[in-house]
Amino acid sequence: MNDTYDLIVIGAGSGGVAAARRAAAHGARVLIAEADRVGGTCVIRGCVPKKLMMYAAGYAQLLSEAVGFGWTGVSGRFEMARWADAKAHEIDRLEAIYRRMLADAGVELVDGRARLSGPGLVEVAGRSLRAGRVLIATGGAPARDALPGLELAMSSNEVLNLREVPASLLVIGGGYIAVEFASILAGLGAQVTLAFRDTLPLRGFDPDLRTRLAQALSTRGLTLAGGVALSELARGSGGGFELRRADASVLRAEAVLNATGRRPNTAGLGLAEAGVQLDARGAVAVDQDSCTTAPGIWAVGDVTNRVNLTPVAIAEGRAFADSEFGRRRVRVDHRTVASAVFTEPPIATVGLTEADAAREGPVDVYESDFRPMKSAFAGGAGRSYMKLVVDGLSDVVLGIHMIGTDAPEIVQSLAVALTCRATKADFDRTLAVHPTAAEEFVLMREPVRRHGTPPHGPTGTAPT
Ligand SMILES: Cc1cc2nc3c(=O)[nH]c(=O)nc-3n(C[C@H](O)[C@H](O)[C@H](O)COP(=O)(O)OP(=O)(O)OC[C@H]3O[C@@H](n4cnc5c(N)ncnc54)[C@H](O)[C@@H]3O)c2cc1C
Ligand SMILES: NC(=O)c1ccc[n+]([C@@H]2O[C@H](COP(=O)([O-])OP(=O)(O)OC[C@H]3O[C@@H](n4cnc5c(N)ncnc54)[C@H](O)[C@@H]3O)[C@@H](O)[C@H]2O)c1
């Protein structure tokens, strides 16, 4: 067997698979090594099973709303083991598709843990391979070192394999994974406590979204235990777990989820010996073209800890492959990446927050806060909130933020407008689709706030 390749990719997750297929499409001879299941975090233990669990949880609200719409006899009991079996079947199906896509692209797949053994040299499954280029796409894994005792807790990996809903769940952390699973497990019937250090969950998101999410989760019956540093997790004397906090308070639950962040998978890869340096946070250090500090070695996705999202890993993988094998230099713009948080209600956002935009120059802010027709009719408390952050000088829309039903779907579409540098005037001359929630984004007439003053002074009204 000829063990020399144009490209060896280590890790068959979102970034690695995208890079391997694109490089092969450009005619490269490509091998990809995977230590676990093909598809990586997103498909096997991340976005996909999480979203399937979110859909399951969403039926609780739909069933209760149905009553408000005149349905009778609507009831049910969630059997998590049935969901778990169906989810396992779906993940098997998706993994098989990923394997087939690699084979169809002509990429050789090796099941095994790979390591670098010298410049352009990779060892995997007892083979010593040589490559013109090596791509590290090994992703990340749950961090367990934020406080003592976290090794006792489940991570997102184990939560996604639960076969029963715990009666009570303590979620440690206030980021994406913490709020999503807190929201989902509460929807499935668990009594959820969310313990985090900051005063609000989701640091980095627009404060108007963070406040409304906290309110909505509290209204749904979750306990938000924020604003206190966390000291230690321990087993409770009568079973379950105890989370001790810096103010000497103790939070208790039957089950506990550690959602205190993720760490890049860099151990055992032979990186130091190969001259690949890590940054201060333990991620593979790369430049804008995903080049590491070692010639001939690139890295993409979560292992580089830039923006840890699937579409970003895919874009970085394809940009690398196009640049190195397609003779077309492509770079990923990490500044305006859209993202969603799949809570109930969900959040979605693209572009600058109001505060970040205001630091750069004059800004007009438009808002809409309303009870959506569906939830209002059914007697629900749900509200939707939308915000446009607009450049006070050029009228270009800089940020789009929403919390409310369908926010991820709505903001995905509007992200195209933001990418095209649409102005507020473009939004204003777009006719509404009625009746929808999304139409509010083209019906905001007057700014609710202005930051800074444009050179000619405030105009008073928004362009029509
Ligand atoms: C619970 C959860 C929910 C998420 N939800 C979303 C979401 O809704 N939307 C979103 O955009 N992002 C989401 N993410 C983030 C997303 O999953 C990651 O950003 C994405 O998977 C990163 O892709 P990657 O290719 O960098 O790494 P990964 O997908 O993690 O792939 C890395 C692969 O490398 C393999 N590997 C590691 N070391 C070796 C080795 N030495 N040899 C061979 N193989 C190796 C691993 O087994 C793995 O398969 C979520 C993450 C989690 C944990
Ligand atoms: N919907 C999505 O797109 C989605 C969903 C899940 C994950 N992700 C990606 O995965 C990444 C990882 O998610 P995550 O939630 O694990 O990480 P995160 O960085 O978003 O959140 C980690 C949380 O843990 C807290 N924390 C850390 N150390 C702590 C300590 N000592 N005491 C108390 N709290 C502590 C942080 O304050 C933060 O709230 C995300 O940043 C995101 O990029 C995306």
XYZ file of C-alpha atoms and ligand atoms in Angstrom:
561
model
C 0.000 0.000 0.000
C 1.272 3.490 -0.848
C 1.305 5.350 2.474
C 2.008 8.811 1.063
C -0.851 11.325 0.854
C -1.306 14.931 -0.206
C -3.313 15.519 2.971
C -3.846 13.679 6.233
C -6.693 15.003 8.387
C -6.765 14.089 12.081
C -10.375 14.076 13.307
C -13.535 13.330 11.305
C -15.824 15.938 12.860
C -17.410 18.978 11.217
C -14.146 20.693 10.237
C -12.134 17.611 9.319
C -14.779 16.014 7.120
C -15.455 19.307 5.311
C -11.746 19.854 4.638
C -11.132 16.251 3.534
C -14.027 16.209 1.069
C -13.173 19.623 -0.375
C -9.464 18.754 -0.775
C -10.391 15.452 -2.476
C -12.738 17.373 -4.792
C -9.720 19.472 -5.792
C -7.935 16.227 -6.743
C -5.847 15.659 -3.609
C -5.105 12.176 -2.265
C -6.638 12.388 1.228
C -6.695 10.185 4.341
C -8.760 11.022 7.421
C -8.239 9.398 10.829
C -10.986 9.193 13.467
C -10.507 7.868 17.002
C -14.211 7.652 17.848
C -17.339 7.922 15.702
C -17.385 9.685 12.336
C -19.307 12.967 12.463
C -17.640 14.338 15.595
C -19.193 16.375 18.362
C -21.975 17.988 16.350
C -23.467 14.827 14.908
C -22.717 12.311 17.651
C -22.835 14.257 20.953
C -23.678 17.881 20.202
C -25.940 19.943 17.948
C -27.939 17.083 16.442
C -28.897 14.947 19.490
C -29.317 18.192 21.489
C -31.813 19.508 18.927
C -33.655 16.161 18.916
C -33.951 16.410 22.708
C -35.111 20.015 22.361
C -37.855 18.928 19.956
C -38.977 16.286 22.478
C -39.156 18.931 25.222
C -41.100 21.320 22.978
C -44.115 18.999 22.917
C -44.855 19.761 26.578
C -45.595 23.377 25.667
C -47.456 22.455 22.481
C -49.719 20.099 24.440
C -50.544 22.783 26.989
C -51.150 25.398 24.251
C -53.419 22.992 22.366
C -55.947 23.208 25.187
C -56.178 26.974 24.640
C -57.016 26.295 20.996
C -59.972 24.070 21.895
C -58.342 20.652 21.922
C -59.553 18.277 24.612
C -58.151 14.987 25.857
C -54.618 16.163 25.106
C -52.217 14.563 27.545
C -49.239 12.265 27.620
C -46.185 11.088 29.469
C -42.644 11.382 28.162
C -40.726 8.099 28.089
C -37.139 9.089 27.689
C -35.940 5.546 26.885
C -38.127 5.575 23.744
C -36.656 8.906 22.706
C -33.122 7.597 23.475
C -33.606 4.528 21.252
C -34.979 6.602 18.371
C -32.147 9.134 18.785
C -29.500 6.373 18.762
C -31.017 5.012 15.564
C -30.928 8.459 13.938
C -27.309 9.088 14.950
C -26.335 5.664 13.514
C -28.058 6.664 10.267
C -26.243 10.015 10.132
C -22.867 8.441 10.897
C -23.404 5.973 8.044
C -24.154 8.923 5.725
C -20.931 10.647 6.804
C -18.907 7.480 6.170
C -20.537 7.110 2.745
C -19.901 10.767 1.858
C -16.203 10.326 2.617
C -16.025 7.128 0.559
C -17.905 8.743 -2.347
C -15.454 11.646 -2.274
C -12.534 9.202 -2.531
C -11.255 9.975 0.982
C -9.628 7.036 2.778
C -10.973 6.681 6.335
C -8.916 5.011 9.063
C -10.529 4.218 12.408
C -7.891 4.941 15.039
C -6.217 7.576 17.218
C -3.602 9.434 15.205
C -0.459 11.237 16.342
C 2.244 13.245 14.652
C 5.600 11.474 14.662
C 7.729 13.993 12.738
C 7.458 16.576 9.940
C 4.747 15.265 7.594
C 4.624 11.957 9.475
C 1.485 10.542 11.125
C 0.994 7.264 12.969
C -2.427 5.659 13.184
C -3.755 2.133 13.621
C -0.238 0.691 13.474
C 0.579 2.434 10.186
C 3.236 5.071 9.563
C 1.951 7.534 7.009
C 3.529 10.446 5.177
C 1.731 13.572 3.969
C 2.528 16.808 2.171
C 0.128 18.558 4.514
C -1.456 17.636 7.855
C -4.662 19.159 9.215
C -5.450 18.940 12.928
C -9.226 18.935 13.435
C -9.513 17.125 16.756
C -12.188 19.342 18.339
C -12.706 19.722 22.065
C -14.069 17.927 25.126
C -15.848 18.939 28.340
C -13.607 20.705 30.889
C -13.704 19.228 34.383
C -11.291 21.447 36.273
C -13.353 24.573 37.055
C -14.027 23.445 40.628
C -13.291 20.462 42.860
C -15.676 17.520 42.525
C -16.754 18.161 38.920
C -15.625 14.648 37.987
C -18.778 13.470 39.809
C -21.041 15.325 37.375
C -22.391 14.358 33.982
C -21.107 16.303 30.995
C -23.194 17.054 27.902
C -21.996 13.656 26.562
C -23.783 11.749 29.326
C -26.874 13.973 29.429
C -27.515 13.145 25.801
C -27.491 9.440 26.711
C -29.938 9.674 29.646
C -32.723 7.099 29.538
C -34.746 8.655 32.354
C -35.500 12.262 33.235
C -34.009 12.993 36.687
C -36.515 14.382 39.209
C -34.148 17.260 39.920
C -31.120 18.542 38.018
C -28.434 21.002 39.005
C -26.744 22.622 36.026
C -23.361 24.244 36.694
C -22.403 27.045 34.302
C -24.120 29.886 32.472
C -23.016 29.369 28.850
C -24.648 27.817 25.799
C -24.597 24.225 27.044
C -25.805 25.113 30.535
C -28.848 27.140 29.480
C -29.815 24.811 26.631
C -29.854 21.650 28.768
C -31.412 23.495 31.729
C -34.243 24.613 29.452
C -34.622 21.228 27.735
C -34.600 19.095 30.897
C -37.085 21.468 32.546
C -39.321 21.017 29.503
C -39.074 17.252 29.969
C -40.216 17.549 33.578
C -37.070 17.865 35.726
C -36.919 20.431 38.532
C -33.924 22.437 37.304
C -31.557 24.748 39.173
C -29.062 26.725 37.090
C -25.991 27.740 39.126
C -23.686 30.356 37.631
C -21.248 33.046 38.788
C -22.437 36.079 36.828
C -25.665 37.943 37.597
C -27.197 36.770 34.303
C -26.548 33.713 32.117
C -24.979 33.937 28.634
C -22.187 36.456 29.117
C -21.295 38.133 25.817
C -24.855 38.195 24.488
C -26.872 41.410 24.313
C -28.027 42.253 27.880
C -31.633 42.740 26.693
C -31.656 39.099 25.569
C -29.946 37.866 28.724
C -32.438 39.617 31.008
C -35.429 38.325 29.085
C -34.077 34.771 28.979
C -33.544 34.811 32.750
C -37.116 36.082 33.256
C -38.593 33.528 30.871
C -36.736 30.597 32.463
C -37.834 31.718 35.941
C -41.434 32.036 34.736
C -41.196 28.459 33.471
C -40.255 27.314 36.982
C -36.466 26.970 36.739
C -34.475 28.233 39.726
C -31.793 30.683 38.641
C -29.033 30.707 41.253
C -26.658 33.349 39.901
C -24.300 35.970 41.242
C -22.388 33.733 43.653
C -19.036 32.024 43.051
C -19.092 28.222 43.213
C -16.774 26.355 45.602
C -17.163 22.596 45.366
C -19.364 19.757 44.195
C -19.796 16.776 46.513
C -22.074 13.793 47.011
C -24.970 14.581 49.344
C -25.245 12.673 52.634
C -28.711 11.386 51.722
C -27.873 10.636 48.050
C -27.766 13.085 45.150
C -25.313 15.967 44.971
C -24.502 19.178 46.818
C -23.008 22.264 45.255
C -21.342 24.453 47.851
C -21.152 28.150 47.063
C -18.867 30.936 48.218
C -21.611 32.491 50.406
C -21.850 29.163 52.319
C -25.184 28.299 50.666
C -25.696 24.772 49.314
C -27.712 23.742 46.244
C -28.932 20.133 46.066
C -30.261 17.878 43.312
C -30.571 14.246 42.315
C -28.428 14.730 39.182
C -25.825 17.276 38.148
C -24.546 18.550 34.808
C -21.127 20.163 34.521
C -21.345 22.809 31.772
C -18.333 24.926 32.681
C -16.806 25.021 29.206
C -14.773 22.848 26.849
C -11.056 22.322 26.233
C -9.289 21.717 22.915
C -8.238 18.082 22.296
C -4.470 18.461 22.068
C -3.127 15.758 24.410
C -1.210 12.815 22.965
C -1.033 14.280 19.458
C 2.734 14.806 19.466
C 2.195 18.537 18.885
C 5.171 19.879 20.877
C 7.595 17.464 19.179
C 6.243 18.547 15.785
C 6.757 22.246 16.643
C 3.031 23.072 16.918
C 2.615 25.679 19.644
C -0.419 26.154 21.852
C -1.820 29.538 22.905
C -2.249 30.683 26.512
C -5.613 28.893 26.746
C -4.292 25.555 25.481
C -5.655 25.799 21.928
C -3.558 25.225 18.807
C -2.236 28.662 17.847
C -3.072 29.543 14.227
C -2.968 32.574 11.954
C -5.838 33.842 9.756
C -5.149 31.050 7.255
C -5.274 28.339 9.972
C -1.482 27.794 9.675
C 0.081 26.514 12.885
C 3.613 27.410 13.984
C 4.926 24.258 12.235
C 5.395 24.314 8.454
C 3.052 21.879 6.674
C 0.607 21.642 9.600
C -2.729 23.474 9.757
C -5.563 23.373 12.337
C -9.285 24.173 12.142
C -12.369 24.041 14.352
C -12.714 23.832 18.120
C -9.104 22.710 18.620
C -8.159 26.287 17.683
C -10.815 27.816 20.024
C -11.726 30.718 17.735
C -15.538 30.609 17.360
C -16.591 27.130 18.486
C -19.535 26.479 16.200
C -20.121 23.827 13.550
C -20.603 26.175 10.570
C -17.360 27.943 11.515
C -15.398 24.660 11.693
C -16.822 23.711 8.283
C -15.986 27.102 6.768
C -12.430 26.971 8.177
C -11.963 23.438 6.813
C -13.169 24.407 3.350
C -11.138 27.627 3.328
C -7.993 25.611 4.140
C -8.746 23.075 1.381
C -9.567 25.737 -1.227
C -6.464 27.746 -0.349
C -4.035 24.810 -0.318
C -5.467 22.565 -3.045
C -7.818 24.780 -5.064
C -5.356 27.598 -5.818
C -7.912 30.088 -4.463
C -7.058 31.898 -1.220
C -10.126 31.917 1.020
C -10.349 33.359 4.521
C -13.120 33.023 7.099
C -14.485 36.239 8.570
C -14.981 35.478 12.279
C -16.382 38.929 13.102
C -20.058 38.540 12.212
C -20.908 34.901 12.860
C -24.601 34.263 13.520
C -25.499 31.942 16.360
C -28.516 30.619 18.221
C -29.156 29.326 21.709
C -31.783 26.611 21.657
C -33.561 27.465 24.881
C -37.307 27.945 25.299
C -37.703 30.714 24.266
C -34.730 30.520 21.872
C -32.208 33.278 21.232
C -30.529 34.170 17.969
C -28.095 36.883 17.137
C -25.842 38.143 14.379
C -23.456 41.080 14.311
C -22.580 43.559 17.015
C -24.273 43.946 20.371
C -25.624 47.421 21.140
C -22.750 48.105 23.560
C -20.037 46.948 21.131
C -21.529 49.010 18.279
C -21.835 52.108 20.487
C -18.122 51.875 21.304
C -17.331 52.207 17.582
C -19.503 55.225 16.748
C -23.030 56.720 16.720
C -25.725 54.052 16.853
C -29.529 53.995 16.543
C -31.390 51.208 18.330
C -34.789 49.894 17.263
C -36.825 47.464 19.350
C -40.046 45.523 19.324
C -41.394 43.669 22.361
C -44.729 41.893 21.979
C -46.882 38.884 22.845
C -46.972 36.603 19.782
C -50.482 35.841 18.549
C -50.209 32.097 19.187
C -49.106 32.244 22.783
C -51.389 35.198 23.619
C -54.433 33.305 22.280
C -53.536 30.198 24.272
C -53.196 32.283 27.435
C -49.417 31.821 27.646
C -47.007 34.323 29.141
C -44.510 34.075 26.251
C -43.201 37.258 24.671
C -40.897 37.978 21.743
C -38.269 40.703 21.654
C -36.322 41.970 18.650
C -33.575 44.534 18.364
C -31.853 46.189 15.399
C -28.565 48.005 16.003
C -27.996 50.523 13.202
C -24.948 52.626 12.314
C -25.933 56.242 13.047
C -23.741 57.509 10.188
C -24.173 55.039 7.312
C -27.609 53.564 8.259
C -26.074 50.071 7.843
C -27.595 47.427 10.141
C -24.783 46.261 12.450
C -26.575 43.859 14.758
C -29.764 41.789 14.806
C -30.892 40.191 18.066
C -34.004 38.238 18.979
C -35.458 36.136 21.760
C -38.736 34.413 21.022
C -40.356 31.620 19.046
C -38.522 30.818 15.783
C -35.686 33.271 16.548
C -32.997 30.944 15.057
C -34.945 30.503 11.791
C -35.735 34.222 11.491
C -32.235 35.466 12.262
C -30.666 32.923 9.871
C -32.552 34.620 7.015
C -31.772 38.127 8.230
C -28.078 37.225 8.535
C -27.989 37.330 4.712
C -29.156 40.953 4.807
C -26.501 41.803 7.382
C -23.816 40.076 5.295
C -24.945 42.178 2.309
C -24.616 45.302 4.484
C -28.323 46.110 4.248
C -29.329 49.517 5.622
C -32.251 50.316 7.884
C -33.823 51.961 4.811
C -33.615 48.562 3.034
C -35.477 46.963 5.938
C -38.079 49.793 5.828
C -38.847 49.351 2.113
C -39.220 45.567 2.516
C -42.898 44.662 2.616
C -44.047 42.519 5.520
C -45.253 38.926 5.309
C -48.405 39.094 7.405
C -49.285 37.770 9.926
C -45.861 36.667 11.106
C -43.597 37.501 14.024
C -40.701 38.153 11.642
C -42.538 41.085 10.031
C -41.750 43.136 13.155
C -38.184 43.403 11.848
C -39.390 45.485 8.874
C -41.958 47.501 10.831
C -39.748 49.270 13.382
C -40.130 52.973 12.630
C -38.551 55.109 15.370
C -35.320 54.428 17.231
C -35.889 53.849 20.933
C -32.362 55.022 21.776
C -29.411 56.776 20.219
C -25.781 56.464 21.278
C -23.379 59.211 20.194
C -24.295 61.996 17.825
C -23.899 61.875 14.038
C -21.868 64.887 12.668
C -25.017 66.668 11.352
C -26.852 66.113 14.668
C -29.704 63.688 15.244
C -32.164 63.414 12.345
C -35.135 62.853 14.656
C -36.769 60.227 12.522
C -35.617 57.039 10.914
C -35.447 56.990 7.106
C -38.724 55.818 5.564
C -23.715 19.725 23.565
C -23.222 20.565 22.412
C -24.133 21.219 21.614
C -23.696 21.978 20.543
N -24.626 22.620 19.801
C -24.229 23.360 18.743
C -25.191 23.994 17.919
O -26.403 23.914 18.151
N -24.748 24.704 16.854
C -23.413 24.817 16.568
O -23.070 25.451 15.569
N -22.473 24.239 17.338
C -22.854 23.511 18.417
N -21.916 22.893 19.194
C -20.490 23.072 18.857
C -20.071 22.134 17.719
O -20.455 20.811 18.016
C -18.568 22.225 17.502
O -18.199 23.575 17.314
C -18.118 21.428 16.278
O -18.495 20.079 16.377
C -16.590 21.535 16.113
O -16.172 20.751 15.041
P -14.662 20.252 14.968
O -14.504 19.605 13.625
O -13.740 21.321 15.340
O -14.530 19.155 16.112
P -15.369 17.855 16.433
O -16.680 17.850 15.772
O -15.323 17.716 17.908
O -14.527 16.685 15.764
C -13.257 16.312 16.231
C -13.069 14.835 15.971
O -11.703 14.505 16.174
C -11.630 13.229 16.759
N -10.303 13.093 17.364
C -9.808 13.738 18.442
N -8.511 13.381 18.637
C -8.193 12.504 17.648
C -7.010 11.785 17.307
N -5.871 11.913 18.001
N -7.054 10.968 16.232
C -8.180 10.819 15.495
N -9.329 11.485 15.790
C -9.332 12.317 16.839
C -12.789 13.233 17.734
O -13.161 11.910 18.089
C -13.865 13.950 16.925
O -14.653 13.048 16.187
C -22.314 22.101 20.266
C -21.385 21.437 21.069
C -21.829 20.670 22.132
C -20.824 19.961 22.981
N -26.359 26.558 20.204
C -25.069 26.513 19.934
O -24.605 27.011 18.921
C -24.140 25.855 20.907
C -24.618 24.993 21.877
C -23.723 24.403 22.740
C -22.371 24.675 22.643
N -21.931 25.524 21.670
C -20.489 25.843 21.559
O -19.757 25.110 22.496
C -18.997 26.007 23.299
C -18.864 25.436 24.674
O -20.090 25.589 25.391
P -20.093 25.686 26.956
O -21.449 26.063 27.402
O -19.453 24.452 27.507
O -19.030 26.822 27.235
P -19.210 28.375 27.504
O -17.841 28.911 27.490
O -20.250 28.960 26.625
O -19.777 28.422 28.989
C -19.042 27.976 30.101
C -19.716 28.490 31.354
O -19.064 27.954 32.490
C -18.822 28.993 33.413
N -17.674 28.675 34.261
C -16.409 28.402 33.860
N -15.627 28.217 34.943
C -16.419 28.355 36.035
C -16.189 28.297 37.440
N -14.988 28.066 37.950
N -17.229 28.515 38.272
C -18.449 28.763 37.766
N -18.727 28.837 36.443
C -17.714 28.629 35.603
C -18.601 30.223 32.543
O -18.801 31.394 33.278
C -19.658 30.013 31.476
O -20.914 30.480 31.900
C -19.757 27.315 23.247
O -18.937 28.419 23.503
C -20.273 27.321 21.855
O -19.286 27.862 21.009
C -22.784 26.119 20.816
